[in-house]
Structures are given as structure tokens and as C-alpha cells.
Amino acid sequence: MSNLLRTFENEVQLAALAFMGLVYALRLVWIFRFRVGRERTVAVGREGAGTGYSLMNIAMPWAMESTRTHPGRYLEFVVLHLGIAAAIAASFIIPYGPGLFETAWVRGIFRAFIAAAGLAGLARLARRLTNPVLREISSPDDYFSLVFLIVWLAAGVLALPDRPAAGEGPLLAFFGLTAFLLVYVPFSKIGHYLYYPFSRIYLGRTLGHRGAWPPAAAKSAGAGPARKGAA
Amino acid sequence: MSRRTKSPSGVIDAPLDVAAQAKAREEGRPSVRDGRLKTYEPGANVGRFLELLGRRVSRPLAVSLTACVHCGRCAESCHYFLARPDDPTMTPVWKADQIRKIFKRHVDWTGRVAPWWAKAGTPDGDEDLNRLKNVVFGACSACRRCTFNCPMGVDTALLVRFTRGLLTELGIVPEGVFNVSRDQWETGNQMAVTETDFLETIEWMRDDLRAELGPGADIPVDRPDCDILYTINPREIKFDPRSIAHAARIFHAAGASWTLPKWGWDQTNFGLFSGDDALGAYVSRNLYEAAERLRARRIVISECGHGYRSTRWEGYTWSGYDQKLPTESIVAVLRRYLEEGRIVVDPGRNLEPVTFHDSCNIARSGDLVEEPRQVLRRVCADFREMHPNRQENFCCTGGGGLLAMAEYRPLRLEAGKVKAEQLKATEAALVCTMCHNCIDGLGDVIKHYHLPMRVVQVLELVSRALVLPAGS
Ligand code: HEM
Ligand code: SF4
Ligand code: SF4
């Protein structure tokens, strides 16, 4: 292994990760600077249950009409994110647990996931470019994030170490792009995973408090403080 | 604001009509004079808007402003978009982006450094703020259906209300919003009902009730130490006092101890629609204080979607008032009376097929979904669901205060297409709803789409089915 590749796989990745961690920490400070109001009503439901329902919503394709009516798009989302997870995992396994990739079927599974994610990304990009509604709401960042992701996933497919003849080029490309991804994401829409827990928790907490989430049957005492006398 | 995109409806370019504001200033109306109600002054509005934006954004709003991935999945959940599937300006995400881009440009970092990259921007002037007004007031009923369909949990309806609130501070509001806010600030109720009107209407209903049930029947006003403080919608006094009589009949049959307050009786709250938390606080505090003053043991809210949401939930936050008393909808009370056998009903008196329309503010921002159904199944012979229903129901078109904004009526009715289809498919003769706004919204849809049905409320059906004890 060349020194350049070793540096890319280790120091460059760690520096990029540290940068991302730092920017995210600043981002968290930024989020926490916004005030949050105090709930003054007596709960009907359970905030914890509402929050749990809200966070798990993503794994319940039956829960939302928008996923129920478009199962294909939901599948696409799952495939995209599983592939992303596989590529991120690969960026750690290659330098720190290379033994795992010595098994052909493990490499095969990773490659299949990452390739499928690339195709899902392409499908999304095509839709974003051709659907006038999506085009109108898209920003350069939306396009770039997808294009970049597709290129990065393609590099991931090529980088899995079973083609010695290809040399270090694919690995250098993959780790270079991964480093860029880590630096870029906090500034782009890809940073949505940082906000996801917040947006879902606040919504889930409110709706859980009110007994709206999880959707449930009628309650017998939904009015607030304990009843004082018959009404 | 995107100048490239013009909504074909013309809604986006609807002018700012400030005639009523000018008149209110001229007349020295108290709410304007003492600064509670803001009027439009041409000039430094963009600067003030940005200052308010920076100051008022809360954490749930900030994350809703940053979390959107522009996936477009919310589009088909919106009745406006379903009526205009080729118009991107009707998608929830486009509407939310109109405030999001300003937030990104001035509060968020990427938009501050590279605005074009994130499509961030600043309103050019009052004209742009007026367009923003037309988006958030004119093309959204704040129904929250998109919120429930966003995988990221982005609360677009909350963003819409927030933006409305900023514009309300600048007087950049539809005339109807100004007028109703003025009335509620100045008279304590949305329809400027005077105390005399209120008391006379109650007296009229009381006389009718006694003619039917005997001298023991009553509609008490300001009676202390009752179990129930019953709060109503001014529409009941102005246009439909029978609903008060229905409630009174049922309370009488159940032997309830109840009263209306002479002041603080309006459970509706235009602050929810205008985004004005100060108005929201004023109105809800009147009501909570009425309950305290009369030492009532429970607050009961008559049938009203936004009134229920405001009084049961948001009002406590707006007014900084910790909830002390149980606060519930009359429908929950009806259900309890039926369950406990305190009233007896005969479903044979409601033979027409009945369907139920869930109010957005109750089903998606509140908690009552099964309760009205349980009541209707007891009092109607033929109850049938509308689809989709419960938290997935579509807006009646009248949410978000849109009934008070005449300039957006054509688009509102066009957006009612999906509601009309829903109603028609039920083949019901009656559509029941527990909301006074929905009565008018659905009434408009029924008329516009020539549907052979009528709107009723839960109280009316229960009152009709009520079997009074012998001798009453
Ligand atoms: C907690 C982790 C994450 C969650 C909950 C999450 C959630 C989501 C959701 C709900 C969507 C919209 C899905 C749809 O359109 O159907 C989305 C889109 C997307 N996600 Fe994630 N995501 C996560 C992590 C990531 C990561 C780590 C990346 C990339 C490194 C990523 C990249 C993307 C991209 C590029 C899109 C947009 C696709 C498009 O433009 O059509 N996500 N994500
Ligand atoms: S569904 Fe949510 S994340 Fe997707 S575009 Fe709509 S608001 Fe944004
Ligand atoms: S709140 Fe309702 S009307 Fe407004 S954008 Fe969302 S779905 Fe459409």
C-alpha cells in the first residue's frame, strides 16, 4: 500500500471526521440556542409513546398515506439509505477491519447494497430533473447532493478490494470522495440526519402529549387534571 | 419570493387591501390606538420582518426550517395540490420554502454564505411580503395534513402559522383577518356580539326550552360553583342559537350543573389563524379567568375545531396559564353521558345515512377521533365512514380562518374538489361535524359541487335522538 493511500485511509479520513464532528457540535449549539416553550397543559397521552411513534415512523411504511400510496418510492428510500450505510461502513472496514472483506460473499453483499443505492439515487435524480414540481422546489444543493452521492457510491462499488489489477486508483477515489462528503454534509441538505431526531421528537412529543400519536382508541379521561365531582 | 412562479389562480398577486385598517386608524379604534392591533405602514417592513423572524423562531420551528430534504412527498397530501396537480406553488414544500428561503438567508449558515446554492433569498420589499401573505393566508388552510405525511417530521402548518404571525405584526394581512382580529380584541369575541345581544339570545333560547321542558329548565348565565363552565362559538349566538338549546336540553336531561359565563364565553380564537399569540393569550385568558371567577369545576367547549384546539391546548401556552381545570369538548361529555346512562337515546329518530367529517384541528392537532364516532353510532341508525378519515381526513376548505378571507374563496372552493369527492362517495344525506367552521366550509363545498346533503352537528343529532324522562 502506498503512503498516499495510507494517508487517505487514515489521517485524511480522521481529519475529515473530526471536522464534521466539530461542525456538528457547533450546529447543535446553534439549535439549542433557539428557545423551546414550556408545556402548560395536562397530558392526555404519553409524550414518550408519541416520540417513539414519531421516530419509528420512518420504519412503518403503513403509517403515512404518502408512503402507503407509493411503496416503490419507499423502497427506493430504504435501498438508498441501506447502501449509504454500507458505503460508510466500508470506509471504516477497509482500513480498520480488512479481514472482513477477505470473504467473497461479504464483499458481494456490500457491493450489491451500494450498487442498488446508486441506482436508487439515479432514479431519484431522474425524477428530480424531469418532474416539473420537483424541479421547481429543487436547489443546486439538492442536485449536487444526489449527483455527488451517486458518484461516491459508484466509487464505493469499485473500491471493494477484490480486483488487485485495478491498482490503488479506486481506493484513492473512494477515500478522497468520502473525506469530501464528511466535510460537505454539514453544510448541505444531506445533514438532514442531524435534524431528523429533533424534528421528529418535537412533533412526536407534542402529539404524544395530546394523545394524537400513536393513533389510538378513545380515552376515558382526556380532559386534564383529575375530575372533581361529576359533570 | 420566486417571481418566476405565478400561481395561475392570481392568488399570489392579490393586492394588499388596507382600507379597513385606514378606517380603524381614522376612527381611533381602541385596539389600534393602544397598539394591540398593528396596521400597515409603508416603509421599513422588510427590516422589521427579518428582525421579528430572528427573534421569534423557536427550536421546533428552526428544525422544521432546516430538516426539509425537498423530497416532495408532502405534495399529494395537500388538497390544494390535488386540485392543481400541475402547479408547484400548491405543494406544501413550496409554500414552506417561501419562509424557509428567508430563514436560510438570514439565520441559517449555508444560505448566508452561498445563498444561490441553497435557494436562499430576501424579500425585495413590501410587494414581496404581500406575496408571502397571499401564500400563507391564501393557499393554505393550515390543516396539518402535510405534516402528518412528511417523513422528516417537518411541520409545514406550524411554519405557515408562524409566518402569518410575523406578517400580522406588520399589518400585511387580508382585510378579513384584520377585521375579525379587531372585533375579538375589542369585544372579546370574533363576531362583535354585544353583551345585550348575548343575553337576549340566551333568554330567547331559555324561553323556548321552558316551553318544551317546563319552568325547571334553564340556560344559566354567570352562575357560580357549577360543575361545568360551558363556552361557545359566537356563531351560535349570531346564526345558530339552536345549538345552545340542544346543549341545554341534554344538560337538563343529564341533570348537569352548568353555566355560561357572561364574559369569557368565546372559545374560538382568531389568534390561532392570524398567528398572533398575544390575541390568542388575551382570548383564552378571558375564558380561563371566567372559570376561576365562577369557581367552575370543568371547562366544556362547544363544537368547534379551532376553538377546541385553542382552548384545550394552545391557549394555555399562549397565555402562560398552567392548566388547573379539566378542559374538554362537549362531545367527550356526550360520550360520557351515554356511557354512564345519564341520557337515553333512540337512534330510530335519526334514520338518514350520516357520515362524519373530522375537523383538522381536532383530529390532527388534538385528540378526539373515536369519541364522536362512538356517540354517532349510538344516536344514528345508519352511520358510515368517509374515506380517508380520522387523522387522514381532508380539510373542509374553511380551516385556517379562510372563511373570513373573501379574496381567496375561488381557490378555496377549487381546492375543495377532493372533499367533494369524499363526501359524494359516502352517499350520505347528512354530514356531521363537530366544528362550526367546518359547517360553513362543508356547506360551501356542498353548494359549489351540487351535492345532495346537509351539514349537521353532533349536538343536533344527539338532541334529536334524546328520549326525555316522562313528565319533562
Ligand atoms: C438518521 C439517518 C437518516 C435518516 C433518518 C434519513 C432520512 C431521510 C428521508 C426521510 C429522506 C426522504 C426520503 C424520501 O424522499 O422518500 C431522505 C433523503 C435523502 N437522504 Fe437521508 N436519512 C439519513 C441519513 C442519510 C445519510 C447518512 C445520507 C448521505 C450520506 C443521506 C442522504 C440522503 C439523500 C441524498 C436524500 C435525498 C434524496 C433525494 O434528493 O431524492 N441520508 N433521508
Ligand atoms: S415531505 Fe417533508 S421533507 Fe419532503 S419536501 Fe415535504 S416538507 Fe420537505
Ligand atoms: S397545512 Fe394543509 S393546506 Fe397547508 S400546505 Fe399543508 S396540506 Fe396544504
mmCIF file with all atom_site columns, C-alpha atoms in Angstrom, chain B residues 5 66 76 93 153 166 205 241 341 398 402 433:
data_model
loop_
_atom_site.group_PDB
_atom_site.id
_atom_site.type_symbol
_atom_site.label_atom_id
_atom_site.label_alt_id
_atom_site.label_comp_id
_atom_site.label_asym_id
_atom_site.label_entity_id
_atom_site.label_seq_id
_atom_site.pdbx_PDB_ins_code
_atom_site.Cartn_x
_atom_site.Cartn_y
_atom_site.Cartn_z
_atom_site.occupancy
_atom_site.B_iso_or_equiv
_atom_site.pdbx_formal_charge
_atom_site.auth_seq_id
_atom_site.auth_comp_id
_atom_site.auth_asym_id
_atom_site.auth_atom_id
_atom_site.pdbx_PDB_model_num
ATOM 1  C CA . THR B 1 5   ? -43.634 31.443 -10.454 1.00 0.00 ? 5   THR B CA 1
ATOM 2  C CA . THR B 1 66  ? -33.742 23.137 8.310   1.00 0.00 ? 66  THR B CA 1
ATOM 3  C CA . GLU B 1 76  ? -50.164 14.803 -2.643  1.00 0.00 ? 76  GLU B CA 1
ATOM 4  C CA . VAL B 1 93  ? -42.948 22.345 0.429   1.00 0.00 ? 93  VAL B CA 1
ATOM 5  C CA . GLY B 1 153 ? -41.413 15.426 10.554  1.00 0.00 ? 153 GLY B CA 1
ATOM 6  C CA . LEU B 1 166 ? -44.862 37.908 11.500  1.00 0.00 ? 166 LEU B CA 1
ATOM 7  C CA . MET B 1 205 ? -83.469 30.074 23.897  1.00 0.00 ? 205 MET B CA 1
ATOM 8  C CA . PRO B 1 241 ? -78.577 29.531 18.676  1.00 0.00 ? 241 PRO B CA 1
ATOM 9  C CA . GLY B 1 341 ? -76.541 6.054  31.127  1.00 0.00 ? 341 GLY B CA 1
ATOM 10 C CA . GLY B 1 398 ? -62.578 26.563 5.713   1.00 0.00 ? 398 GLY B CA 1
ATOM 11 C CA . LEU B 1 402 ? -60.104 31.149 5.306   1.00 0.00 ? 402 LEU B CA 1
ATOM 12 C CA . THR B 1 433 ? -69.022 17.583 12.048  1.00 0.00 ? 433 THR B CA 1
#
